[in-house]
Coordinates of C-alpha atoms and ligand atoms in Angstrom, one line a residue:
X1 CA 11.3 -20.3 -94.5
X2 CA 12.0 -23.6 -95.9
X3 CA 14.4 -25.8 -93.9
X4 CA 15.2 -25.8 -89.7
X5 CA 18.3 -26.8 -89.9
X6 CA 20.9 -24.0 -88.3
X7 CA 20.2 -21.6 -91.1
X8 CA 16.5 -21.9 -91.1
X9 CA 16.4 -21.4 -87.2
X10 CA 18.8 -18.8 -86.7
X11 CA 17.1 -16.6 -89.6
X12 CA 13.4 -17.2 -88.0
X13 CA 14.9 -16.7 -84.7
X14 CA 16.3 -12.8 -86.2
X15 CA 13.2 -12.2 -87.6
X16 CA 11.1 -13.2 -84.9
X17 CA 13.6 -10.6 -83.1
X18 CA 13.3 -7.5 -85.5
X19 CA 9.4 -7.8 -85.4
X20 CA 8.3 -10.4 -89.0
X21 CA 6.0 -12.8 -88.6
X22 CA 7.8 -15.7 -89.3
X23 CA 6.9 -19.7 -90.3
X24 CA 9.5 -22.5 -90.8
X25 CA 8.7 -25.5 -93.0
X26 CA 10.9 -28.8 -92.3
X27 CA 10.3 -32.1 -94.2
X28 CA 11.8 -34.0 -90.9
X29 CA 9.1 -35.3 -88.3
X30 CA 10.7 -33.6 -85.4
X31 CA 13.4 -30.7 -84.4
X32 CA 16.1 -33.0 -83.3
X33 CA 19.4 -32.7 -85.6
X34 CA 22.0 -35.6 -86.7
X35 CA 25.4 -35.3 -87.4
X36 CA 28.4 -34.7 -86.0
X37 CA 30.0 -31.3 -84.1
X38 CA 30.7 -28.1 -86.2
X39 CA 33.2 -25.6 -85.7
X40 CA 31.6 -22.2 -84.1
X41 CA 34.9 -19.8 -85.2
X42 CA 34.6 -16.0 -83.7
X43 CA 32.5 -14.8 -86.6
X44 CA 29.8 -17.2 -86.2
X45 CA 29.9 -17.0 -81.7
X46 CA 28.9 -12.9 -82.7
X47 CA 25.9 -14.2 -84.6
X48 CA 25.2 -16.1 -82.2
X49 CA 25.2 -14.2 -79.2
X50 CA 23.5 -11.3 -81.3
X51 CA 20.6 -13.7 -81.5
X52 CA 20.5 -14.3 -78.0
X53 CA 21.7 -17.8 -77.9
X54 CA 23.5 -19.0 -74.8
X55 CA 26.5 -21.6 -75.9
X56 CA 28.1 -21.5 -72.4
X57 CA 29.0 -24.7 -71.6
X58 CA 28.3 -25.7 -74.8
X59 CA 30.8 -28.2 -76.6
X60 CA 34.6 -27.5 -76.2
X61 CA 36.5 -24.4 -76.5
X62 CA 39.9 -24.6 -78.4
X63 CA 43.1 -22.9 -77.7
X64 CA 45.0 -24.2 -80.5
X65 CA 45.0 -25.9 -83.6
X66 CA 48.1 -27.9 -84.4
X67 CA 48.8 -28.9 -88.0
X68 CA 51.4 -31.8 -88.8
X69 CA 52.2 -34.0 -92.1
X70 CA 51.3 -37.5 -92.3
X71 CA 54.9 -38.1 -90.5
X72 CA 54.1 -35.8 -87.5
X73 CA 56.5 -33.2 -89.0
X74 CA 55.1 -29.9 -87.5
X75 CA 53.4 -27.7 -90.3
X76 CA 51.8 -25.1 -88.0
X77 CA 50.4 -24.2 -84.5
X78 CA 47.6 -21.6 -84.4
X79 CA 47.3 -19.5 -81.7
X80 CA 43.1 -20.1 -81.5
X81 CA 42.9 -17.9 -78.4
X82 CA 44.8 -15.2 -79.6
X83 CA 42.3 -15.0 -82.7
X84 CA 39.1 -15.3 -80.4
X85 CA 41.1 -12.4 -78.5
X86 CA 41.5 -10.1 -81.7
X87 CA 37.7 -11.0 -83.0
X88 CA 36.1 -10.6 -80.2
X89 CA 34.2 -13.9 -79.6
X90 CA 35.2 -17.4 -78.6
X91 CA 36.1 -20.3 -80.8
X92 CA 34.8 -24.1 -80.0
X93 CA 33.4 -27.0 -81.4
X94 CA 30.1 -28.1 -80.8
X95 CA 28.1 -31.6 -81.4
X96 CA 25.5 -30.3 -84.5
X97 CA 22.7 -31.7 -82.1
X98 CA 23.5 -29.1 -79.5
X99 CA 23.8 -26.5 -81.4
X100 CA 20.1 -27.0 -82.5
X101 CA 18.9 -27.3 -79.2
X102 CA 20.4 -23.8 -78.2
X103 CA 19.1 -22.4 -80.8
X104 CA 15.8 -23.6 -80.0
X105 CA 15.7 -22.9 -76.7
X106 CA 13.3 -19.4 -76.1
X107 CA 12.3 -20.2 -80.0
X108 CA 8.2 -20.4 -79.8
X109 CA 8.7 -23.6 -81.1
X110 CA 4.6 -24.0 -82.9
X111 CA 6.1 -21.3 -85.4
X112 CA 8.0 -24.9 -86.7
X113 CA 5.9 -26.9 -89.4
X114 CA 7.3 -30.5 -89.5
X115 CA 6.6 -33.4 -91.8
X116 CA 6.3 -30.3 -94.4
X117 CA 8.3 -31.1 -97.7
X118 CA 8.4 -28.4 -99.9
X119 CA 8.0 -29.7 -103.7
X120 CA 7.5 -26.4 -105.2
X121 CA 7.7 -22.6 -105.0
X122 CA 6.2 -19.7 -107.2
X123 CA 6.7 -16.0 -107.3
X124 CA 2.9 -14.5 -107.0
X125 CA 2.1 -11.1 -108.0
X126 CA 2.2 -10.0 -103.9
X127 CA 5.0 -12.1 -102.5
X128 CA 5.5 -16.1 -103.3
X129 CA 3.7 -19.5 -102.7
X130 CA 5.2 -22.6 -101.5
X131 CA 3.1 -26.0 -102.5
X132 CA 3.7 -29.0 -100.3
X133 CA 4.2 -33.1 -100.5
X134 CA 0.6 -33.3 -99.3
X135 CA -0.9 -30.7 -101.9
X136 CA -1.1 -28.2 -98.9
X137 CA 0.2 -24.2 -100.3
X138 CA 1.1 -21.5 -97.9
X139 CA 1.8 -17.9 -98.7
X140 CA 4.2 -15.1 -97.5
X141 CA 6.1 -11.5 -98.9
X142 CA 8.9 -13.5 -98.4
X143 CA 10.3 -17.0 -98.9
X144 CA 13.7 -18.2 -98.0
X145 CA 15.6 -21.5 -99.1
X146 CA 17.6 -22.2 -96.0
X147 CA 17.0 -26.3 -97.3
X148 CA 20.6 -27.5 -97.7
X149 CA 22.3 -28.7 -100.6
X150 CA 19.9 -30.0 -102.7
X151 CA 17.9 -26.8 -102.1
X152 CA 14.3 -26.7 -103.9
X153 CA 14.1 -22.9 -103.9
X154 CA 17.8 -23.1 -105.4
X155 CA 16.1 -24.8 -108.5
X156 CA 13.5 -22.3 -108.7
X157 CA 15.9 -19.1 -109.1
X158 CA 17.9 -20.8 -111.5
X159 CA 21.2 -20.7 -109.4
X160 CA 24.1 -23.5 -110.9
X161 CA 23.7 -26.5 -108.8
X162 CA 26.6 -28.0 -106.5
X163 CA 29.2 -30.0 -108.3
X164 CA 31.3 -32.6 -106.7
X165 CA 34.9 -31.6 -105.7
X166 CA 36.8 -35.3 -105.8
X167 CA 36.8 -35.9 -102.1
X168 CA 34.7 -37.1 -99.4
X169 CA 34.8 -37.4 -95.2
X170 CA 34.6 -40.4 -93.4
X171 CA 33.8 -38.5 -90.1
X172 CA 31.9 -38.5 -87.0
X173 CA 31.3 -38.6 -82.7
X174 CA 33.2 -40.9 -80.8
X175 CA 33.5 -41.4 -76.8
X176 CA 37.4 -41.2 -76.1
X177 CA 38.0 -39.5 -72.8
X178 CA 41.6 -39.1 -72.8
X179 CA 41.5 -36.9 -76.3
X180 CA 38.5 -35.2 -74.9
X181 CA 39.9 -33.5 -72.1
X182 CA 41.7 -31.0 -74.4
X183 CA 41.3 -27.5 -76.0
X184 CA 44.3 -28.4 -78.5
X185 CA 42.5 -29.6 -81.8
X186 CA 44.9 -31.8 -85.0
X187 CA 44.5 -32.1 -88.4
X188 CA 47.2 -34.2 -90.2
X189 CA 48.3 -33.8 -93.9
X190 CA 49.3 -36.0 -96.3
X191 CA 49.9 -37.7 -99.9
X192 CA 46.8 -39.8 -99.5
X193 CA 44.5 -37.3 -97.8
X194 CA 44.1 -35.7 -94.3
X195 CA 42.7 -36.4 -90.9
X196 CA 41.2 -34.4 -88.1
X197 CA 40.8 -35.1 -84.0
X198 CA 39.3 -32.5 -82.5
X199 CA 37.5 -32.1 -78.7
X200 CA 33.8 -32.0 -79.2
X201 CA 32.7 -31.4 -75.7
X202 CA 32.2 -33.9 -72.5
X203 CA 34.2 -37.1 -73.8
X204 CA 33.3 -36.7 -77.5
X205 CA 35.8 -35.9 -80.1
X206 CA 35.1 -34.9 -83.6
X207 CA 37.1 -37.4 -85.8
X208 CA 37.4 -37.1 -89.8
X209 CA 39.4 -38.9 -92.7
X210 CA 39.2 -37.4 -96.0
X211 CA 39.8 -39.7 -99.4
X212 CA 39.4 -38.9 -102.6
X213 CA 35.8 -39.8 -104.2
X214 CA 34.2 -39.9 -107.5
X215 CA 30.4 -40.9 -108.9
X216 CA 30.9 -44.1 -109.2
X217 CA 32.5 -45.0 -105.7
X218 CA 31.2 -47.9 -104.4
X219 CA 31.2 -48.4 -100.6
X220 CA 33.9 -51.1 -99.2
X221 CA 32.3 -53.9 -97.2
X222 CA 34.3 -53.2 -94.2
X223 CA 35.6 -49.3 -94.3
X224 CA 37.6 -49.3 -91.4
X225 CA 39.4 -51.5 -93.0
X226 CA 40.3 -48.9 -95.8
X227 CA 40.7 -46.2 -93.1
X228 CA 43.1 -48.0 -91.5
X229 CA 45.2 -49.2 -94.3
X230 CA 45.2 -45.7 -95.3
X231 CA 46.2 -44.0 -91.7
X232 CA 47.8 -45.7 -89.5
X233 CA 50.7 -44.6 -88.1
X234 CA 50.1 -41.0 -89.1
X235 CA 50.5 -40.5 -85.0
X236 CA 49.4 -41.7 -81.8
X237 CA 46.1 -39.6 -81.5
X238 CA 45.3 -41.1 -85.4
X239 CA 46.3 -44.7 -84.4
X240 CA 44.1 -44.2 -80.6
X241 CA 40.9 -43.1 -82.8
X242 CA 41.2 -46.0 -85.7
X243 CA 41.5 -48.7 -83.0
X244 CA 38.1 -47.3 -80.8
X245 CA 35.9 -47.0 -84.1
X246 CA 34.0 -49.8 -85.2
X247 CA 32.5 -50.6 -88.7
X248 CA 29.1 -49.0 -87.3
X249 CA 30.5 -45.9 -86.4
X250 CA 31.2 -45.2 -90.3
X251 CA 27.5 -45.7 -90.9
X252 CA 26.4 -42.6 -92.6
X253 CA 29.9 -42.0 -94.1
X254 CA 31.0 -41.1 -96.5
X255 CA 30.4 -37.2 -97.3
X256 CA 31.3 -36.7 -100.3
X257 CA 32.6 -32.8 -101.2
X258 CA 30.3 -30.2 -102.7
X259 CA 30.5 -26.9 -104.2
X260 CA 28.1 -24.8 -105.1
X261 CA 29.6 -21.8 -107.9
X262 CA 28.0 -19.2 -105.8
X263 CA 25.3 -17.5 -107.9
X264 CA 25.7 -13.8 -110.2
X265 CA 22.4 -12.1 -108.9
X266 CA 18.9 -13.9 -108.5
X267 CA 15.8 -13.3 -109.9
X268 CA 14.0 -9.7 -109.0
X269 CA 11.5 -12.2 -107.0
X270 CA 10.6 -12.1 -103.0
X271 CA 12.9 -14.8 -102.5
X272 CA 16.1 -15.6 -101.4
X273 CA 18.9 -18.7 -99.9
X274 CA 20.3 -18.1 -97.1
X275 CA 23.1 -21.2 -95.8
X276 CA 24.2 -24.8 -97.8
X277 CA 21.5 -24.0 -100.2
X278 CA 23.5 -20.6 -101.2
X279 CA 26.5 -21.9 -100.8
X280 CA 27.4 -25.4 -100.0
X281 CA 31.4 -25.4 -99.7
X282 CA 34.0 -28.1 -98.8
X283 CA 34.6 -28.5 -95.1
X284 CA 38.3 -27.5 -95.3
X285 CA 37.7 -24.3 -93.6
X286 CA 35.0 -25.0 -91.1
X287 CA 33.4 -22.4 -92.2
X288 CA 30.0 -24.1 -93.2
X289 CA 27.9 -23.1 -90.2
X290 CA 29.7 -19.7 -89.4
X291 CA 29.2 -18.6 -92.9
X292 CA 24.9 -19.5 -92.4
X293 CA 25.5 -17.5 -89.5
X294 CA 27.1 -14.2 -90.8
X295 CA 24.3 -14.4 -93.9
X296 CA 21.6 -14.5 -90.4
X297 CA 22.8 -11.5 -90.0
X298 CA 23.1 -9.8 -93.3
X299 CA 19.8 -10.8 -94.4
X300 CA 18.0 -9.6 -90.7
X301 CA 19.9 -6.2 -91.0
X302 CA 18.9 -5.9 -94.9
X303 CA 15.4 -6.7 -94.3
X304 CA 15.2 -4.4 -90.6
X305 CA 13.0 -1.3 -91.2
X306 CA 11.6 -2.7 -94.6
X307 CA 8.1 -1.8 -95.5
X308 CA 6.1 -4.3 -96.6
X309 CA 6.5 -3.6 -100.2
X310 CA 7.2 -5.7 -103.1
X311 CA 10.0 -3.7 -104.6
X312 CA 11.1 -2.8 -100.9
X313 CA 11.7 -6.1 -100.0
X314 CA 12.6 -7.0 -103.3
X315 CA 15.2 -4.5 -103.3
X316 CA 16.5 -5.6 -99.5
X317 CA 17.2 -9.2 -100.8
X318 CA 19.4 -8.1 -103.3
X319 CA 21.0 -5.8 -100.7
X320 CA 21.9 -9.2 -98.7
X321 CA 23.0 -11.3 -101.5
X322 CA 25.3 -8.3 -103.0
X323 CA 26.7 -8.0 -99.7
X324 CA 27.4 -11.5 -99.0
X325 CA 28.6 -12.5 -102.6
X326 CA 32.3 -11.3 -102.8
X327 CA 32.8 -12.6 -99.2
X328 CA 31.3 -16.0 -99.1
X329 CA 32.6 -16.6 -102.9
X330 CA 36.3 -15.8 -101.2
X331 CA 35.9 -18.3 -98.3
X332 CA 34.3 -21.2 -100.6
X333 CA 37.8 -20.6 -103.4
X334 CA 39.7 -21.0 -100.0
X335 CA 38.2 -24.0 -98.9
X336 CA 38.4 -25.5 -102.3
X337 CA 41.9 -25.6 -102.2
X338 CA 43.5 -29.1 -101.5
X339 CA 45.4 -29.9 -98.4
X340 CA 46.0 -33.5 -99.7
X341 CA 50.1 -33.1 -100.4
X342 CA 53.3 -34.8 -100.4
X343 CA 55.8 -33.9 -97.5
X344 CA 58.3 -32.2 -100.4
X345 CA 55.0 -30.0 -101.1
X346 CA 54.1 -28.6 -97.2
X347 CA 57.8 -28.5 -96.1
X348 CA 57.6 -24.5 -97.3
X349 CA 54.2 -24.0 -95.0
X350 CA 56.3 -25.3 -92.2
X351 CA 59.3 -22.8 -92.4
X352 CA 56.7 -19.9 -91.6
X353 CA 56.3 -18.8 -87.9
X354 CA 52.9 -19.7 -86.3
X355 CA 52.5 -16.3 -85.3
X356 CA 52.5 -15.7 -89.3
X357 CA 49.7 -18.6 -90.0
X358 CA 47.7 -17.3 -87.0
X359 CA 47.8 -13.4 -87.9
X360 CA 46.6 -14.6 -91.8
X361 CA 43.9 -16.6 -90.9
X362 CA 43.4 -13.6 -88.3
X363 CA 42.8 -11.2 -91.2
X364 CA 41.1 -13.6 -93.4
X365 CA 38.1 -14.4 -91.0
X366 CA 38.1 -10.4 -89.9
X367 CA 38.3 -9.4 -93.9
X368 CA 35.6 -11.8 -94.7
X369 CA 33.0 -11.0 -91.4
X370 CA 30.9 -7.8 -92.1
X371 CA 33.1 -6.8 -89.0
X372 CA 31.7 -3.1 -89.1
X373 CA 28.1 -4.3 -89.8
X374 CA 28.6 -7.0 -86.3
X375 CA 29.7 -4.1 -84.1
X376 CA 26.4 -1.7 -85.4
X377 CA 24.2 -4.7 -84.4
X378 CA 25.6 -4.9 -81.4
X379 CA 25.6 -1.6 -80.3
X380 CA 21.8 -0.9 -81.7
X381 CA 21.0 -4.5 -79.7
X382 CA 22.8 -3.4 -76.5
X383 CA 20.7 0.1 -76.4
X384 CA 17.5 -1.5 -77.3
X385 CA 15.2 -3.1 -75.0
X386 CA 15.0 -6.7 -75.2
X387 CA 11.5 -8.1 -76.8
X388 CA 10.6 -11.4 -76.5
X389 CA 11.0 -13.9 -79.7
X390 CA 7.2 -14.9 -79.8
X391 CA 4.8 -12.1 -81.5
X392 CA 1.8 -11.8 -79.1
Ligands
FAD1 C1 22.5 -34.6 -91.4 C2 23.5 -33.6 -91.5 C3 24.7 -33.7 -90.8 C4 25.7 -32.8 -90.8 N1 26.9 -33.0 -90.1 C5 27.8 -32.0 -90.2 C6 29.1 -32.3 -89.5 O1 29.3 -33.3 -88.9 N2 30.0 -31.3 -89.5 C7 29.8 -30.1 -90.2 O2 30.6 -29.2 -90.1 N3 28.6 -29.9 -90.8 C8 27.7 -30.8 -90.9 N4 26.5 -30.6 -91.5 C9 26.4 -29.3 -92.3 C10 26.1 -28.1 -91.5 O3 25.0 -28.4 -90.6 C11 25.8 -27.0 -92.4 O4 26.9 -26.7 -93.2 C12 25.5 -25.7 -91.7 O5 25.0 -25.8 -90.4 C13 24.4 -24.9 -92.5 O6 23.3 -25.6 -92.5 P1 21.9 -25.3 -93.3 O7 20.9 -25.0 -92.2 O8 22.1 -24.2 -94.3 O9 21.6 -26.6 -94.1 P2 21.2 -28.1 -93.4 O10 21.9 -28.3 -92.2 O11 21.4 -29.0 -94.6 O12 19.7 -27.9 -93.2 C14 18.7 -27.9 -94.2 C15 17.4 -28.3 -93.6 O13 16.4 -28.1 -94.6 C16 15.5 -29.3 -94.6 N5 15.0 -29.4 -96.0 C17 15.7 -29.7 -97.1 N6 14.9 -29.8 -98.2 C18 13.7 -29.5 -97.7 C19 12.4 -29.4 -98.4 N7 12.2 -29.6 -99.7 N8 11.3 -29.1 -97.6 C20 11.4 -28.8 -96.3 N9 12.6 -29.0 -95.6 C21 13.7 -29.3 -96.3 C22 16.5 -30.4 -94.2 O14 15.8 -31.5 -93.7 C23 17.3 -29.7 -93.1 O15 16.7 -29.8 -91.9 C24 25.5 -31.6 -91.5 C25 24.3 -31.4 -92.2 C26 23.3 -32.4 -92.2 C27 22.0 -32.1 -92.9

């Protein structure tokens, strides 16, 4: 496995689980993840829990997600609990860092290989051969890119590389308490772009502002000066978050957009991506993590039971990524559409009931889950004994 970021753990962690002998290959020096909090939607919280991960108490559960225009005309309220009702699994938000950590918690954690940068990959005649920064090679039946989105392995099986979409966040943590203690999450819309407050957990929220970008963007001397110029007076929550940030809070902004076209069929080779470095999308949907999640659990139930067998396991990867592609290519078109609009533009969205928005995202997120495939899992996991994650 090449990367342990959420993809690369939650994979090794599955197939640690169903029995492989697993190895994960990170560039970083340690285990410890930046960023800011993801969204874990129903879809991805079955994953997780079929992996055995424990996100009680973890981050902030949401009950609603209210959607307004720039001028705090209401555009939509979704009902976030009835969804986690209908799906079957909660929906919160949860600091990337923590996320990590609760995946890593049981993991046997010497099965991690830091400070190894992959540099190159070859298909052998019995499985595939990574080579390393430091000249080092190690062998397996099996290699996956879970290594983001400039993913090595993506290179090596030919798959179209990500292109830019025109935007970019400005996002991040920040400590305000009174936004905090709240299970109602905002995005606003409008000509210039969106922004997003939503509870992270303790008294973090998640904060983002979305801008057009382009190649040759240069970064402002003082951003939160452009942010603000840009924002304020969207609403009170907006005009609370711009006057706690400071300049050093924009730091490792801005992201800007990628999109990867979501690849025909790879290579008949032993390996495979699994995550970003399959499918690196905008982060309109928040579906980035919850979609590395649900191809966990393709990929572990297409390789369960597998002899090991070149064409076997050849075959069983294909299985995955046929199984995944119309799916993940339907949620990556959604969230490539742009929310940036004038008022004249979103008046329409706002004349729908809520109950309306709530029931189609409802369907989307079921339609696009492997919901049949989840409930198998579960059922096979809940009659089986447990085994530990570590292979004696
Ligand atoms: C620093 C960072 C911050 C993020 N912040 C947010 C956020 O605030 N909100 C949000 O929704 N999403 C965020 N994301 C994205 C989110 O984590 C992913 O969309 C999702 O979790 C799927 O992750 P992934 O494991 O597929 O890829 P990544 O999270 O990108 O993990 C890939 C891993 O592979 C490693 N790697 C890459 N190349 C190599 C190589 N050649 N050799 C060895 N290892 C390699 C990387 O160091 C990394 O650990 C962030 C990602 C990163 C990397």
């Amino acid at each position: 496995m090449i990367g342990a970021g959420v993809s690369g753990i939650a994979v090794a962690r599955g197939l640690l689980r169903d029995g492989h002998d697993v190895t994960v290959f990170e560039q970083r020096d340690d285990n410890r993840a930046g960023g800011g909090a993801v969204t874990i939607w129903s879809n991805g919280a079955a994953v997780l829990r079929q992996l055995g991960v424990d996100m009680n108490g973890a981050g902030q559960l949401l009950s609603r997600v209210r959607v307004v225009t720039s001028r705090g005309r209401r555009l939509a309220t979704l009902n976030v609990t009835a969804m986690a009702d209908r799906l079957g699994a909660p929906v919160r938000m949860v600091p990337r860092r923590l996320l990590l950590e609760r995946l890593l918690e049981g993991f046997p954690i010497e099965r991690i290989r830091c400070n190894a940068r992959a540099v190159g990959v070859v298909a052998t005649g019995r499985g595939a051969a990574v080579e390393f920064e430091d000249g080092s090679v190690a062998r397996g039946d099996v290699v996956i890119g879970a290594d983001g989105l400039h993913s090595i392995l993506r290179n090596v099986v030919g798959a179209p590389a990500a292109k830019p979409t025109g935007w970019c966040s400005w996002q991040g943590l920040v400590a305000i308490p009174e936004l905090a203690d709240s299970r109602v999450a905002m995005i606003a819309v409008g000509a210039v772009g969106n922004a997003g407050v939503w509870p992270a957990g303790g008294c973090e929220v998640q904060w983002w502002f979305d801008l057009p970008w382009s190649c040759d963007f240069a970064r402002p001397p003082r951003p939160l000066d452009v942010l603000r110029s840009n924002f304020t007076g969207w609403s009170e929550t907006v005009d609370l978050v711009l006057a706690r940030l400071t300049n050093d809070d924009l730091a490792g902004s801005p992201y800007p957009h990628f999109r990867h076209p979501i690849a025909a069929a790879l290579p008949a080779a032993p390996l495979t991506l699994l995550g970003d470095a399959a499918h690196t999308m905008p982060p309109t949907l928040a579906q980035g993590t919850n979609q590395a999640l649900l191809d966990t659990m393709v990929l572990c139930n297409a390789l369960s039971g597998v002899r090991n067998e070149a064409t076997e396991i050849s075959r069983a990867l294909r299985r995955y990524e046929k199984t995944r592609r119309r799916r993940v290519s339907a949620v990556s078109r959604v969230a490539a559409l742009q929310l940036a609009h004038g008022e004249s533009v979103l008046r329409p969205a706002g004349l729908l009931p809520d109950r309306l928005h709530t029931r189609i995202l409802t369907t989307f997120l079921a339609w696009t889950s492997h919901r049949r495939m989840s409930a198998e899992i579960e059922r096979g996991l809940a009659a089986a004994t447990p085994i530990a994650l570590a292979r004696p």
